[in-house]
mmCIF file of C-alpha atoms and ligand atoms in Angstrom:
data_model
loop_
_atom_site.group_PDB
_atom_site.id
_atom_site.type_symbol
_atom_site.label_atom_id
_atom_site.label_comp_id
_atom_site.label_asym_id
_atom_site.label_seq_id
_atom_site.Cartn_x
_atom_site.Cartn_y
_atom_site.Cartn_z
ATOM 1 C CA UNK A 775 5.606 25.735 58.911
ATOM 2 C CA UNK A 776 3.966 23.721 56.414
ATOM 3 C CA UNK A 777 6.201 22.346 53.710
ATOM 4 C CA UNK A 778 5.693 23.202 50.162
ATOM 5 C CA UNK A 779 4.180 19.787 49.438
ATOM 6 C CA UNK A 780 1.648 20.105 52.232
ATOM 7 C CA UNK A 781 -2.136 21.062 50.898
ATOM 8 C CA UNK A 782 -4.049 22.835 53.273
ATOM 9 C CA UNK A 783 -7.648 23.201 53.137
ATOM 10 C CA UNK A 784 -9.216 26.273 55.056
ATOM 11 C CA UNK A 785 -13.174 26.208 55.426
ATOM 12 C CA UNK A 786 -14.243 29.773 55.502
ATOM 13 C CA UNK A 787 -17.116 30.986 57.341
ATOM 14 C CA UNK A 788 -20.226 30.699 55.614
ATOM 15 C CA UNK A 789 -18.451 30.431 52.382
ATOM 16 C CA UNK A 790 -16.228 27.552 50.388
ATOM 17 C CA UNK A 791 -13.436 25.174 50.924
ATOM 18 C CA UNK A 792 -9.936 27.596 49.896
ATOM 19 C CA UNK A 793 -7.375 24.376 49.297
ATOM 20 C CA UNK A 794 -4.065 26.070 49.059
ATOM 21 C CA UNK A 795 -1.028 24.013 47.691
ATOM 22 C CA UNK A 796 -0.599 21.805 44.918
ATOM 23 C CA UNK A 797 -3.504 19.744 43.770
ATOM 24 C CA UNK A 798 -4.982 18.381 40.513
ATOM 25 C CA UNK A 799 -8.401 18.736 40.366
ATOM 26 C CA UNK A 800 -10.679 16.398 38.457
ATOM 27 C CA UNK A 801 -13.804 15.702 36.952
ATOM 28 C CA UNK A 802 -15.305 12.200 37.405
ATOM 29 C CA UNK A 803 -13.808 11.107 34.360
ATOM 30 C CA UNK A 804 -10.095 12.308 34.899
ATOM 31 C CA UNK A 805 -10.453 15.305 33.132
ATOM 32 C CA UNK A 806 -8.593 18.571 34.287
ATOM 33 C CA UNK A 807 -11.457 21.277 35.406
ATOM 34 C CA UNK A 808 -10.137 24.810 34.322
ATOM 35 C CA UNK A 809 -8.232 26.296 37.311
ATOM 36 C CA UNK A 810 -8.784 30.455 37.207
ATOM 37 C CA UNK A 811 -6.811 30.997 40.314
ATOM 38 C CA UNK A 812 -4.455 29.877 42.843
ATOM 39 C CA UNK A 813 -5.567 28.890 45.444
ATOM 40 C CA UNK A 814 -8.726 26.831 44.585
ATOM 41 C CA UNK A 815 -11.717 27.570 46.042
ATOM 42 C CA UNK A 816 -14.109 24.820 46.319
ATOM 43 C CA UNK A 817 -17.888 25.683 46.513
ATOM 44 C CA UNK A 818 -19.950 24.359 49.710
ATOM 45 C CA UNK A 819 -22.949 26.212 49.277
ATOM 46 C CA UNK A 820 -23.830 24.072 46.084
ATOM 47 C CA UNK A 821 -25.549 27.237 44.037
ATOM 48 C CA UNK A 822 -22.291 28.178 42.003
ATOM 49 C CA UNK A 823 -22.855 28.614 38.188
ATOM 50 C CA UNK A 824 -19.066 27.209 38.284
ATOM 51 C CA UNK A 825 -18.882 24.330 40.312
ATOM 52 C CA UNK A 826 -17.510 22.710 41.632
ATOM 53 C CA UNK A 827 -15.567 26.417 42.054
ATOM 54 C CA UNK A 828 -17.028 29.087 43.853
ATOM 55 C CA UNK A 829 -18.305 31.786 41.863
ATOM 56 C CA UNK A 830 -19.206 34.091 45.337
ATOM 57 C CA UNK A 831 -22.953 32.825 44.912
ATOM 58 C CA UNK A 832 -22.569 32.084 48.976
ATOM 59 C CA UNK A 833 -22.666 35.880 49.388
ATOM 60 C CA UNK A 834 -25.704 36.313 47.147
ATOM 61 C CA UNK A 835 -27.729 33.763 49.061
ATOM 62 C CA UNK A 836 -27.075 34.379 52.330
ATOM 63 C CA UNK A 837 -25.319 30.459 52.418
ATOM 64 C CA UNK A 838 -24.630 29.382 56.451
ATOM 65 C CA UNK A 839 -22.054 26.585 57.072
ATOM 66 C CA UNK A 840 -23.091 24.114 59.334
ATOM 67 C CA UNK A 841 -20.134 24.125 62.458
ATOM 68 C CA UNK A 842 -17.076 26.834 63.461
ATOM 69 C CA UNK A 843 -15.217 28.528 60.428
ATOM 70 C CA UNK A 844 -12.859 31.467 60.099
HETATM 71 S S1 LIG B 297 -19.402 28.538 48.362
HETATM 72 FE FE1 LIG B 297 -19.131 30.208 47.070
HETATM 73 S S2 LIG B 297 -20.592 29.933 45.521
HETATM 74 FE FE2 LIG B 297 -20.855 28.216 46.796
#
């Protein structure tokens, strides 16, 4: 069991990063980028109109991560 400092980041298949825990997330110059949920999930397909947040665009495009997922 993971404690409740540990952040765990889940690659889902053929879709983004989820990072579950407690992170700050940044934009190159140390500003905060708007959280809408918990947990974050990070877009890998690179086509979201709210990255760098997923915004299910990976659905829309048929996206396919490289390697295994879940
Ligand atoms: S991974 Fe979901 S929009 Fe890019």
């Amino acid at each position: 069991m993971p404690s409740k400092d540990t952040v765990i980041i889940t690659p889902y298949r053929d879709g983004p990063l989820l990072v579950r825990g407690s992170v700050d997330l940044t934009w190159p110059d140390g500003s905060a980028v708007e959280r809408r949920r918990s947990p974050v999930a990070l877009c890998r397909c690179g086509k979201s109109k709210l990255r760098p947040l997923c915004d299910g665009t990976h659905k829309l495009i048929g996206f396919r991560a490289p390697g295994a997922g879940a």
